[in-house]
């Protein structure tokens, strides 16, 4: 996600902001920029690509010694990663500038309102809408503080935002709603940033801002208020001892762990602006530009393939769309029959996977529409697909894909509902069940993750000497089992195979003995009775079983790993982090390189 730094104090602020942005590089970005006041003029300098491009631009300019500055690294969500869309954004009258992280869900509605009041827009971003909204707030209320507070009451979504005025650049305001924001308290200088590393070189005194808070800094003072009522809020100053690397991981030992724990937030971000909760409708305008496919070919690799296979079940049963699952490296060399009315859905976190990209090109050559489901804006797959739907998961740094799969599943589920709706097949009770369940999911997941981790840790230690594992499931549990096995082998180098539980007796069961444990997905859903009987077969051969299941399930296995009751198929969003955490804890306990497993690359750009 984007990186933000705001500084006001006694040092040259522009180089300080660029240095702060460098320590936020781990968050991922595709453009960067700074705002400061020079010769009484609010000035922004922005560049596509890496911070080096911004620095080169700044070197060619005669920058005065500004002592206040806002800086931003942008991870594109709305609008391509080009200079025009980079932050900071100035209001239409150029009186103020903002840097923003997050998504303004109702930006289109706000944009229409602001346009009718004469505001213009120079970019395609939701952030510029927020900027003009604050300017309108200042106009209506007479001050930046009140104007920002008013804007906060109008904007829906998740954000952290900083704003600076041309007329008074030595005071910077910020507001937080569900995106990280911290205040750094220095001597004769203060900072607000997305994360602590941005200012760790100058101060270790930190105030953690909470949702719904507004912050004001100048060189010598700071204050925090309720963003809506402007009532002052007392905040505690913490002294932190972390080094920069630990701070980048937000205190987590590994990026993988941090990313697993980000999943509640990821679900919220995926749904942002894509669900009308009142009407219980999915809003995926990108998809609406193409007809509902008569037949769908899902093409992907690795974890993205598993996400696609999970969605196959929903597309078939909800929208009655015949789906074929295709491993990209196979699809590209088969003579696949593609016909009129077909659609190819390519899934890729990075948007750069060579085989998936090749498959996309083959489909396009044959005139078949391609929908790309990607996380990285502006990636090759995103650019070349006829329609791109973004997962909005934020950058994934750990090589092992975790939150990306969660985001893919969330968006795929919405696609299934949307296609079912368009075919008039969406059953009213399913609609209510899914919308109610989706609304509750992020909080439930957030509450459960610490306990799931504790269980994972305990089991990982107990099974740390196993040399092989089966992962079994049926229905949507089968692709999850494949993902569980993939995670375990790539992280801990323990041999693991994901199988459809019903296939066991066609060969693999011969391997079962007391040293060969089985990990099963046996939730209280339509597949339970069948999985249960497959597990009895395993136990009859003295096999040891860990089963992810629900309270009160009628299952007798060595380890019942109980997850809360969640409606099908949303229950998968509980199973996924359990599998991820089991692998994470196994690898960590065995001393493996969790974030960079051997022989693997984050983005597989060669065949
Ligand atoms: O970027 P993509 O989603 O296209 O990558 C596909 C696979 O290489 C990827 O999912 C891989 O399997 C994961 N890193 C495994 O954790």
Coordinates of C-alpha atoms and ligand atoms in Angstrom, one line a residue:
X1 CA 0.0 0.0 0.0
X2 CA 1.0 3.6 -0.4
X3 CA 3.6 5.2 1.9
X4 CA 3.1 8.6 3.4
X5 CA 5.4 11.0 5.3
X6 CA 4.7 14.5 6.5
X7 CA 7.4 16.6 8.2
X8 CA 7.5 20.0 9.7
X9 CA 10.5 21.2 11.7
X10 CA 14.0 22.8 11.3
X11 CA 15.7 20.5 8.7
X12 CA 15.6 20.7 4.9
X13 CA 12.3 19.0 4.5
X14 CA 12.4 17.7 0.9
X15 CA 15.4 15.5 1.2
X16 CA 14.2 14.3 4.6
X17 CA 10.8 13.3 3.1
X18 CA 12.5 11.4 0.2
X19 CA 14.7 9.6 2.7
X20 CA 11.6 8.7 4.7
X21 CA 9.9 7.4 1.6
X22 CA 12.9 5.2 0.9
X23 CA 12.4 3.4 4.2
X24 CA 8.8 2.8 3.2
X25 CA 9.8 1.2 -0.1
X26 CA 9.1 -2.2 1.3
X27 CA 5.4 -1.3 1.0
X28 CA 5.7 -1.4 -2.8
X29 CA 4.9 1.5 -5.1
X30 CA 4.9 2.6 -8.7
X31 CA 5.2 6.4 -8.5
X32 CA 6.3 9.0 -6.0
X33 CA 6.1 12.6 -5.2
X34 CA 6.6 15.5 -2.7
X35 CA 4.8 18.8 -1.9
X36 CA 6.3 21.8 -0.3
X37 CA 6.0 25.6 -0.5
X38 CA 8.6 27.5 -2.5
X39 CA 8.5 31.2 -3.1
X40 CA 5.1 31.3 -1.5
X41 CA 3.8 28.8 -4.1
X42 CA 2.5 25.3 -3.3
X43 CA 4.8 23.1 -5.4
X44 CA 4.5 19.4 -6.2
X45 CA 7.1 17.3 -7.9
X46 CA 6.1 13.8 -9.0
X47 CA 7.6 11.0 -11.0
X48 CA 6.6 7.6 -12.3
X49 CA 8.6 4.6 -11.2
X50 CA 11.2 4.4 -8.5
X51 CA 12.3 7.1 -6.1
X52 CA 15.5 7.5 -8.1
X53 CA 13.4 9.1 -10.8
X54 CA 11.9 11.6 -8.3
X55 CA 15.4 12.4 -7.0
X56 CA 16.7 13.0 -10.5
X57 CA 13.9 15.4 -11.1
X58 CA 14.5 17.2 -7.8
X59 CA 18.2 17.5 -8.6
X60 CA 17.5 19.5 -11.7
X61 CA 15.3 22.0 -9.8
X62 CA 16.4 24.9 -7.7
X63 CA 14.7 23.8 -4.5
X64 CA 14.5 26.3 -1.7
X65 CA 15.1 25.2 1.9
X66 CA 11.5 24.3 2.8
X67 CA 11.2 23.1 6.3
X68 CA 7.8 21.4 5.8
X69 CA 7.1 18.7 3.2
X70 CA 4.7 15.9 2.4
X71 CA 5.9 12.9 0.5
X72 CA 4.1 9.9 -1.0
X73 CA 4.8 6.6 -2.7
X74 CA 1.8 5.4 -4.6
X75 CA 0.6 1.8 -5.2
X76 CA -1.9 2.4 -7.9
X77 CA -5.6 1.5 -7.2
X78 CA -7.6 4.0 -9.3
X79 CA -5.9 5.1 -12.4
X80 CA -2.7 3.9 -14.1
X81 CA 0.7 4.4 -12.4
X82 CA 1.6 7.5 -14.4
X83 CA 2.8 10.9 -13.2
X84 CA -0.6 12.6 -13.6
X85 CA -2.1 10.1 -11.1
X86 CA 0.9 10.3 -8.7
X87 CA 0.5 12.1 -5.4
X88 CA 0.6 14.8 -4.0
X89 CA -2.6 16.1 -5.6
X90 CA -3.5 19.8 -5.5
X91 CA -7.0 21.1 -5.2
X92 CA -8.5 22.6 -8.3
X93 CA -7.8 26.2 -6.9
X94 CA -4.3 25.0 -5.9
X95 CA -4.7 26.3 -2.4
X96 CA -3.9 22.9 -0.8
X97 CA -2.4 19.6 -1.5
X98 CA -2.9 16.1 -0.1
X99 CA -1.2 12.7 0.1
X100 CA -3.6 9.8 0.6
X101 CA -3.4 6.1 1.2
X102 CA -6.5 4.0 0.9
X103 CA -9.7 4.0 -1.2
X104 CA -12.6 6.4 -1.2
X105 CA -15.5 4.2 -2.0
X106 CA -18.1 6.9 -2.8
X107 CA -15.6 8.9 -4.9
X108 CA -17.8 8.8 -8.1
X109 CA -20.7 10.3 -6.3
X110 CA -18.5 12.9 -4.6
X111 CA -16.9 13.7 -7.9
X112 CA -20.2 14.4 -9.5
X113 CA -21.2 16.7 -6.7
X114 CA -17.9 18.6 -6.8
X115 CA -18.0 18.9 -10.6
X116 CA -21.4 20.5 -10.3
X117 CA -19.9 23.1 -8.0
X118 CA -17.2 23.9 -10.6
X119 CA -14.3 21.7 -9.4
X120 CA -12.1 20.2 -12.1
X121 CA -9.9 17.1 -12.0
X122 CA -6.5 16.5 -13.5
X123 CA -6.2 12.8 -12.7
X124 CA -8.3 9.7 -12.6
X125 CA -7.8 9.1 -8.9
X126 CA -10.2 8.9 -6.0
X127 CA -7.5 10.9 -4.0
X128 CA -7.9 14.0 -6.1
X129 CA -11.6 13.9 -5.4
X130 CA -10.8 13.7 -1.7
X131 CA -8.5 16.7 -2.1
X132 CA -11.2 18.8 -3.7
X133 CA -13.6 17.7 -1.1
X134 CA -11.3 19.1 1.6
X135 CA -11.0 22.3 -0.4
X136 CA -14.8 22.5 -0.4
X137 CA -14.8 21.9 3.3
X138 CA -12.4 24.8 3.9
X139 CA -14.6 27.0 1.7
X140 CA -17.7 26.0 3.7
X141 CA -16.1 26.2 7.2
X142 CA -13.4 28.8 7.0
X143 CA -10.5 26.7 8.3
X144 CA -8.4 23.7 7.2
X145 CA -9.1 21.8 10.4
X146 CA -12.8 22.2 10.2
X147 CA -12.7 21.6 6.4
X148 CA -10.9 18.3 6.8
X149 CA -13.3 17.3 9.6
X150 CA -16.2 18.1 7.3
X151 CA -14.7 16.1 4.4
X152 CA -14.2 13.1 6.7
X153 CA -18.0 13.1 7.3
X154 CA -18.6 13.0 3.6
X155 CA -16.0 10.4 2.5
X156 CA -16.7 6.7 2.8
X157 CA -13.9 4.1 2.7
X158 CA -10.5 3.6 4.2
X159 CA -7.8 6.2 4.2
X160 CA -5.0 8.0 5.9
X161 CA -4.6 11.5 4.5
X162 CA -2.3 14.5 5.1
X163 CA -3.1 18.0 3.9
X164 CA -1.0 21.1 3.6
X165 CA -2.1 24.7 2.7
X166 CA -0.1 27.1 0.5
X167 CA -1.0 29.9 3.0
X168 CA 0.4 28.1 6.0
X169 CA 2.7 25.2 5.1
X170 CA 4.2 24.9 8.5
X171 CA 1.1 23.3 9.9
X172 CA 0.1 19.9 8.5
X173 CA -3.2 18.1 9.2
X174 CA -4.0 14.4 8.9
X175 CA -6.8 12.0 9.4
X176 CA -7.0 8.3 9.8
X177 CA -9.8 5.8 8.9
X178 CA -8.7 2.2 8.8
X179 CA -5.3 2.8 7.2
X180 CA -2.1 2.9 9.2
X181 CA -0.9 6.2 10.5
X182 CA 1.7 7.1 13.2
X183 CA 2.9 10.4 14.6
X184 CA 6.6 10.8 15.4
X185 CA 7.3 13.3 18.2
X186 CA 10.7 15.0 17.8
X187 CA 12.4 18.1 19.3
X188 CA 11.5 21.1 17.3
X189 CA 10.1 18.8 14.6
X190 CA 7.2 16.4 14.2
X191 CA 6.3 13.7 11.7
X192 CA 3.2 11.8 10.5
X193 CA 3.8 8.7 8.4
X194 CA 2.2 5.4 7.3
X195 CA 4.8 3.6 9.3
X196 CA 7.5 4.1 11.9
X197 CA 10.6 3.5 9.7
X198 CA 9.9 6.7 7.9
X199 CA 11.1 8.8 10.8
X200 CA 13.1 6.3 12.9
X201 CA 16.4 8.1 12.1
X202 CA 15.1 11.2 13.9
X203 CA 12.9 10.1 16.8
X204 CA 11.8 6.9 18.6
X205 CA 8.9 8.7 20.3
X206 CA 5.7 7.5 18.6
X207 CA 1.9 8.1 19.0
X208 CA -0.2 5.4 17.3
X209 CA -3.2 7.1 15.8
X210 CA -6.5 5.4 15.8
X211 CA -9.4 5.3 13.4
X212 CA -11.6 8.4 13.5
X213 CA -8.7 10.7 14.7
X214 CA -7.5 13.9 13.3
X215 CA -3.9 15.1 13.9
X216 CA -2.3 18.5 13.7
X217 CA 1.5 19.1 13.7
X218 CA 3.8 22.1 13.5
X219 CA 7.5 22.2 14.5
X220 CA 6.9 22.7 18.2
X221 CA 3.5 21.1 18.9
X222 CA 1.1 18.4 18.0
X223 CA -2.5 17.5 18.9
X224 CA -5.0 14.8 18.2
X225 CA -8.7 15.3 18.1
X226 CA -11.8 13.4 17.2
X227 CA -12.0 13.8 13.4
X228 CA -15.8 14.5 13.5
X229 CA -16.4 16.5 16.7
X230 CA -12.9 18.0 17.0
X231 CA -12.9 17.2 20.7
X232 CA -9.3 16.8 21.9
X233 CA -8.1 13.3 22.6
X234 CA -5.3 12.4 25.0
X235 CA -2.7 10.1 23.5
X236 CA 0.1 8.2 25.0
X237 CA 3.7 8.7 23.6
X238 CA 5.4 5.3 23.2
X239 CA 9.2 4.9 23.0
X240 CA 10.0 2.2 20.6
X241 CA 13.2 0.1 20.5
X242 CA 12.7 -1.7 17.2
X243 CA 15.3 -1.5 14.4
X244 CA 14.3 -0.4 10.9
X245 CA 13.9 -3.9 9.6
X246 CA 11.6 -5.0 12.4
X247 CA 9.6 -1.8 12.1
X248 CA 9.0 -2.5 8.4
X249 CA 7.5 -5.7 9.4
X250 CA 5.3 -3.9 11.8
X251 CA 6.8 -5.9 14.7
X252 CA 6.0 -9.2 13.0
X253 CA 8.9 -11.6 12.6
X254 CA 8.4 -12.2 8.9
X255 CA 6.5 -10.4 6.1
X256 CA 4.6 -13.7 5.6
X257 CA 3.2 -13.5 9.1
X258 CA 2.3 -9.8 8.7
X259 CA 0.6 -10.6 5.4
X260 CA -1.4 -13.4 6.9
X261 CA -2.6 -11.1 9.7
X262 CA -3.5 -8.4 7.1
X263 CA -6.2 -10.7 5.6
X264 CA -9.2 -9.2 7.5
X265 CA -8.1 -5.8 6.1
X266 CA -7.6 -7.3 2.7
X267 CA -11.2 -8.6 2.6
X268 CA -12.5 -5.2 3.6
X269 CA -10.4 -3.6 0.8
X270 CA -11.5 -6.1 -1.8
X271 CA -15.1 -5.4 -1.0
X272 CA -14.6 -1.6 -0.9
X273 CA -16.8 0.1 -3.5
X274 CA -17.9 -3.3 -4.9
X275 CA -20.9 -4.1 -2.7
X276 CA -24.1 -2.1 -2.2
X277 CA -24.9 -3.5 1.2
X278 CA -28.3 -2.0 1.3
X279 CA -29.5 -3.3 -2.0
X280 CA -27.4 -6.5 -1.5
X281 CA -25.9 -6.0 -4.9
X282 CA -22.4 -6.6 -6.3
X283 CA -20.9 -3.6 -8.1
X284 CA -18.3 -4.8 -10.6
X285 CA -18.7 -2.4 -13.6
X286 CA -15.6 -3.8 -15.2
X287 CA -17.2 -7.2 -15.6
X288 CA -20.5 -5.7 -16.8
X289 CA -18.8 -4.6 -20.0
X290 CA -18.6 -8.2 -21.2
X291 CA -21.5 -10.7 -21.6
X292 CA -21.8 -13.5 -19.1
X293 CA -19.7 -16.3 -20.5
X294 CA -21.3 -19.4 -21.9
X295 CA -18.2 -21.3 -21.0
X296 CA -15.3 -20.1 -18.8
X297 CA -11.6 -21.2 -18.9
X298 CA -9.7 -20.3 -15.8
X299 CA -6.0 -20.1 -16.4
X300 CA -3.4 -19.6 -13.7
X301 CA -0.4 -21.0 -11.9
X302 CA 0.4 -22.1 -8.3
X303 CA -1.7 -20.4 -5.6
X304 CA -3.6 -18.4 -8.2
X305 CA -4.6 -21.7 -9.8
X306 CA -5.9 -23.0 -6.5
X307 CA -8.0 -19.8 -6.0
X308 CA -9.5 -20.3 -9.5
X309 CA -10.3 -23.9 -8.7
X310 CA -12.0 -22.8 -5.5
X311 CA -14.2 -20.4 -7.6
X312 CA -15.0 -23.0 -10.2
X313 CA -17.4 -24.6 -7.6
X314 CA -19.2 -21.2 -7.1
X315 CA -19.4 -20.3 -10.8
X316 CA -20.9 -23.7 -11.7
X317 CA -23.4 -24.0 -8.9
X318 CA -24.5 -20.4 -8.6
X319 CA -24.3 -19.1 -12.1
X320 CA -24.4 -22.4 -14.0
X321 CA -21.4 -21.6 -16.1
X322 CA -19.4 -24.6 -17.3
X323 CA -15.8 -24.0 -16.1
X324 CA -12.6 -25.7 -17.2
X325 CA -9.5 -25.3 -15.0
X326 CA -6.2 -24.8 -16.9
X327 CA -2.7 -24.8 -15.6
X328 CA -1.2 -22.0 -17.7
X329 CA 2.0 -23.9 -18.7
X330 CA -0.2 -26.7 -20.1
X331 CA -2.9 -24.5 -21.6
X332 CA -0.4 -22.7 -23.8
X333 CA 0.8 -25.9 -25.5
X334 CA -2.5 -27.6 -25.8
X335 CA -4.8 -27.2 -28.8
X336 CA -7.5 -25.9 -26.5
X337 CA -10.9 -25.5 -28.2
X338 CA -12.1 -22.0 -27.7
X339 CA -15.5 -21.1 -29.1
X340 CA -17.7 -18.1 -29.5
X341 CA -19.3 -17.2 -26.2
X342 CA -16.3 -18.5 -24.2
X343 CA -14.3 -16.3 -21.9
X344 CA -10.8 -16.8 -20.4
X345 CA -10.2 -15.7 -16.9
X346 CA -6.5 -15.3 -16.1
X347 CA -5.6 -15.0 -12.4
X348 CA -2.2 -13.7 -11.3
X349 CA -1.1 -11.8 -8.2
X350 CA 2.0 -10.3 -9.9
X351 CA 0.4 -9.9 -13.4
X352 CA 3.8 -10.9 -14.8
X353 CA 3.8 -14.8 -14.7
X354 CA 5.2 -15.8 -18.1
X355 CA 2.9 -18.8 -18.7
X356 CA -0.2 -17.0 -17.7
X357 CA 0.6 -14.1 -20.0
X358 CA 1.3 -16.5 -22.9
X359 CA -2.1 -18.1 -22.3
X360 CA -3.8 -14.7 -22.3
X361 CA -2.2 -13.9 -25.7
X362 CA -3.3 -17.1 -27.2
X363 CA -6.9 -16.5 -26.1
X364 CA -6.8 -13.0 -27.5
X365 CA -5.4 -14.1 -30.8
X366 CA -8.4 -16.3 -31.1
X367 CA -10.7 -13.4 -30.4
X368 CA -11.8 -14.7 -27.0
X369 CA -12.4 -12.0 -24.4
X370 CA -9.9 -12.2 -21.5
X371 CA -10.6 -11.0 -17.9
X372 CA -7.5 -10.5 -15.8
X373 CA -7.7 -10.8 -12.1
X374 CA -4.5 -9.1 -10.8
X375 CA -3.1 -7.4 -7.8
X376 CA -0.4 -5.3 -9.5
X377 CA -1.8 -2.3 -11.3
X378 CA -0.2 -1.6 -14.7
X379 CA 1.3 -5.2 -14.8
X380 CA 1.5 -6.9 -18.2
X381 CA -1.5 -9.1 -17.6
X382 CA -3.5 -6.1 -16.3
X383 CA -2.6 -4.1 -19.4
X384 CA -3.2 -6.8 -22.0
X385 CA -6.5 -8.2 -20.6
X386 CA -9.7 -7.0 -22.2
X387 CA -11.0 -6.3 -18.8
X388 CA -9.0 -6.1 -15.6
X389 CA -10.4 -6.6 -12.1
X390 CA -8.0 -5.7 -9.3
X391 CA -7.8 -7.6 -6.1
X392 CA -6.7 -4.5 -4.1
X393 CA -4.7 -6.6 -1.6
X394 CA -1.7 -4.2 -1.4
X395 CA 1.9 -5.4 -2.2
X396 CA 2.7 -8.9 -1.2
X397 CA 6.4 -9.1 -0.3
X398 CA 6.8 -12.6 1.1
X399 CA 7.4 -15.1 -1.8
X400 CA 4.7 -17.4 -0.4
X401 CA 1.4 -16.0 -1.6
X402 CA -1.1 -15.6 1.3
X403 CA -3.2 -12.5 1.3
X404 CA -3.2 -12.5 -2.5
X405 CA -5.2 -15.8 -2.5
X406 CA -7.6 -14.4 0.1
X407 CA -8.2 -11.4 -2.0
X408 CA -8.6 -13.5 -5.2
X409 CA -11.2 -15.6 -3.4
X410 CA -13.1 -12.6 -2.2
X411 CA -13.3 -11.0 -5.7
X412 CA -14.1 -14.3 -7.4
X413 CA -16.9 -14.9 -5.0
X414 CA -18.3 -11.5 -6.0
X415 CA -17.9 -12.4 -9.7
X416 CA -19.9 -15.6 -9.1
X417 CA -22.7 -13.6 -7.4
X418 CA -22.7 -11.0 -10.1
X419 CA -22.9 -13.6 -13.0
X420 CA -25.6 -15.5 -11.1
X421 CA -27.6 -12.2 -10.7
X422 CA -27.2 -11.4 -14.4
X423 CA -28.6 -14.8 -15.3
X424 CA -31.5 -14.4 -12.8
X425 CA -30.3 -17.4 -10.9
X426 CA -29.4 -15.7 -7.6
X427 CA -31.5 -17.3 -5.0
X428 CA -32.8 -14.7 -2.4
X429 CA -31.7 -16.7 0.6
X430 CA -28.2 -17.2 -0.9
X431 CA -28.0 -13.5 -1.6
X432 CA -28.9 -12.6 2.0
X433 CA -26.6 -15.3 3.5
X434 CA -23.6 -14.1 1.4
X435 CA -24.0 -10.4 2.0
X436 CA -24.6 -10.9 5.8
X437 CA -21.7 -13.3 6.0
X438 CA -19.3 -11.0 3.9
X439 CA -20.1 -8.1 6.1
X440 CA -19.2 -9.9 9.3
X441 CA -16.2 -11.8 7.9
X442 CA -13.4 -9.2 8.4
X443 CA -14.2 -8.8 12.1
X444 CA -14.6 -12.5 12.7
X445 CA -11.4 -13.3 11.0
X446 CA -9.5 -10.6 13.0
X447 CA -10.9 -12.0 16.2
X448 CA -10.0 -15.6 15.4
X449 CA -6.5 -15.2 13.9
X450 CA -4.5 -15.1 17.1
X451 CA -6.1 -18.3 18.3
X452 CA -5.7 -20.0 15.0
X453 CA -2.0 -19.1 15.2
X454 CA -1.6 -20.6 18.6
X455 CA -3.2 -23.9 17.4
X456 CA -0.9 -23.8 14.3
X457 CA 2.2 -23.3 16.5
X458 CA 1.3 -26.2 18.8
X459 CA 0.6 -28.6 15.9
X460 CA 3.5 -27.5 13.8
X461 CA 5.9 -28.4 16.7
X462 CA 4.2 -31.8 17.2
X463 CA 4.5 -32.7 13.5
X464 CA 7.9 -31.1 12.9
X465 CA 9.6 -34.4 12.3
X466 CA 7.1 -35.7 9.7
X467 CA 8.7 -36.2 6.3
X468 CA 5.4 -36.3 4.3
X469 CA 1.9 -35.1 4.6
X470 CA -1.4 -35.6 2.7
X471 CA -3.8 -32.7 2.6
X472 CA -7.4 -33.9 1.8
X473 CA -10.6 -32.2 1.0
X474 CA -13.7 -32.3 -1.1
X475 CA -15.6 -29.6 -3.0
X476 CA -14.0 -26.3 -2.2
X477 CA -12.0 -28.1 0.4
X478 CA -10.0 -29.8 -2.4
X479 CA -8.3 -26.7 -3.8
X480 CA -7.8 -25.5 -0.2
X481 CA -6.1 -28.9 0.5
X482 CA -3.9 -28.3 -2.6
X483 CA -3.0 -24.9 -1.3
X484 CA -2.2 -26.3 2.2
X485 CA 0.2 -28.8 0.6
X486 CA 1.8 -26.2 -1.7
X487 CA 2.4 -23.9 1.3
X488 CA 3.9 -26.7 3.4
X489 CA 6.3 -27.9 0.7
X490 CA 7.5 -24.5 -0.5
X491 CA 8.1 -23.1 3.0
X492 CA 9.2 -26.1 5.2
X493 CA 10.5 -28.4 2.4
X494 CA 8.4 -31.2 3.8
X495 CA 6.9 -33.4 1.1
X496 CA 3.1 -32.8 0.9
X497 CA 0.4 -33.7 -1.6
X498 CA -3.0 -32.2 -1.9
X499 CA -5.7 -34.7 -2.9
X500 CA -9.4 -35.0 -3.5
X501 CA -10.3 -37.0 -0.5
X502 CA -12.3 -39.5 -2.6
X503 CA -9.2 -40.3 -4.7
X504 CA -7.3 -41.7 -1.7
X505 CA -8.4 -45.2 -2.2
X506 CA -7.4 -45.2 -5.8
X507 CA -3.7 -45.5 -4.9
X508 CA -2.3 -42.9 -2.5
X509 CA -3.7 -44.7 0.6
X510 CA -1.0 -47.3 0.1
X511 CA 1.4 -44.8 1.5
X512 CA -0.4 -44.4 4.8
X513 CA 1.3 -45.6 7.9
X514 CA 1.8 -44.1 11.4
X515 CA 4.7 -41.9 10.1
X516 CA 2.6 -40.4 7.3
X517 CA 0.1 -37.9 8.7
X518 CA -3.0 -36.6 6.9
X519 CA -4.3 -33.1 7.2
X520 CA -8.0 -32.9 6.3
X521 CA -10.6 -30.2 5.7
X522 CA -13.7 -31.6 7.3
X523 CA -16.1 -28.7 7.9
X524 CA -19.8 -29.0 8.7
X525 CA -21.0 -28.6 5.1
X526 CA -22.4 -30.8 2.3
X527 CA -19.1 -32.7 2.0
X528 CA -18.7 -33.6 5.7
X529 CA -20.1 -37.1 5.7
X530 CA -18.0 -38.2 2.7
X531 CA -14.8 -36.6 4.1
X532 CA -15.5 -38.3 7.4
X533 CA -15.6 -41.7 5.9
X534 CA -12.4 -41.1 3.9
X535 CA -10.7 -40.2 7.2
X536 CA -12.0 -43.4 8.8
X537 CA -10.3 -45.3 5.9
X538 CA -7.0 -43.5 6.7
X539 CA -7.3 -44.2 10.4
X540 CA -8.0 -47.8 9.7
X541 CA -4.5 -48.0 8.2
X542 CA -3.1 -46.5 11.5
X543 CA -2.8 -43.0 9.8
X544 CA -2.6 -40.0 12.1
X545 CA -5.2 -37.2 11.2
X546 CA -5.4 -33.5 11.9
X547 CA -8.8 -32.2 10.8
X548 CA -9.9 -28.6 10.4
X549 CA -13.5 -28.8 11.5
X550 CA -16.3 -27.0 13.3
X551 CA -17.6 -27.1 16.9
X552 CA -19.8 -30.2 17.6
X553 CA -18.7 -32.0 14.5
X554 CA -19.1 -35.7 14.7
X555 CA -15.6 -36.7 14.0
X556 CA -13.2 -38.9 15.9
X557 CA -9.6 -38.1 14.9
X558 CA -6.3 -37.5 16.8
X559 CA -6.5 -33.7 16.4
X560 CA -9.7 -31.8 15.9
X561 CA -8.7 -28.3 15.0
X562 CA -11.9 -26.4 15.6
X563 CA -12.7 -23.3 13.6
X564 CA -15.9 -21.2 14.2
X565 CA -19.1 -22.0 12.4
X566 CA -19.2 -19.9 9.2
X567 CA -21.6 -20.4 6.4
X568 CA -20.4 -22.2 3.2
X569 CA -18.4 -21.2 1.3
X570 CA -17.2 -18.3 3.4
X571 CA -15.9 -20.9 5.8
X572 CA -12.9 -21.2 3.4
X573 CA -11.7 -17.8 4.6
X574 CA -11.1 -19.4 8.0
X575 CA -9.5 -22.5 6.6
X576 CA -7.0 -20.6 4.4
X577 CA -5.2 -18.8 7.2
X578 CA -5.1 -22.0 9.3
X579 CA -3.3 -23.8 6.5
X580 CA -1.0 -20.8 5.9
X581 CA -0.2 -20.5 9.6
X582 CA 0.5 -24.3 10.0
X583 CA 3.1 -24.0 7.2
X584 CA 4.5 -20.7 8.5
X585 CA 4.9 -22.1 12.0
X586 CA 6.4 -25.4 10.7
X587 CA 9.0 -23.5 8.5
X588 CA 9.8 -21.1 11.3
X589 CA 10.3 -23.9 13.8
X590 CA 12.5 -25.8 11.4
X591 CA 14.6 -22.6 10.9
X592 CA 13.8 -22.2 7.2
X593 CA 14.0 -18.9 5.3
X594 CA 10.3 -18.1 5.5
X595 CA 10.1 -15.0 3.3
X596 CA 12.5 -16.2 0.7
X597 CA 12.3 -20.0 0.4
X598 CA 15.1 -21.7 -1.6
X599 CA 14.8 -21.9 -5.4
X600 CA 11.7 -19.7 -5.6
X601 CA 11.0 -16.2 -7.0
X602 CA 8.1 -13.9 -6.2
X603 CA 7.4 -13.3 -9.8
X604 CA 8.0 -16.1 -12.4
X605 CA 8.6 -14.2 -15.5
X606 CA 10.3 -17.0 -17.4
X607 CA 8.9 -20.2 -18.7
Ligands
LIG1 O1 1.9 -13.9 -9.6 P1 1.1 -15.1 -9.8 O2 -0.1 -15.2 -9.0 O3 0.8 -15.3 -11.3 O4 2.1 -16.3 -9.4 C1 1.7 -17.6 -9.6 C2 2.5 -18.6 -8.8 O5 3.9 -18.5 -9.1 C3 2.4 -18.2 -7.3 O6 1.0 -18.2 -6.9 C4 3.2 -19.2 -6.4 O7 2.6 -20.5 -6.5 C5 3.1 -18.7 -5.0 N1 4.2 -17.8 -4.7 C6 3.1 -19.8 -4.0 O8 3.0 -19.3 -2.7

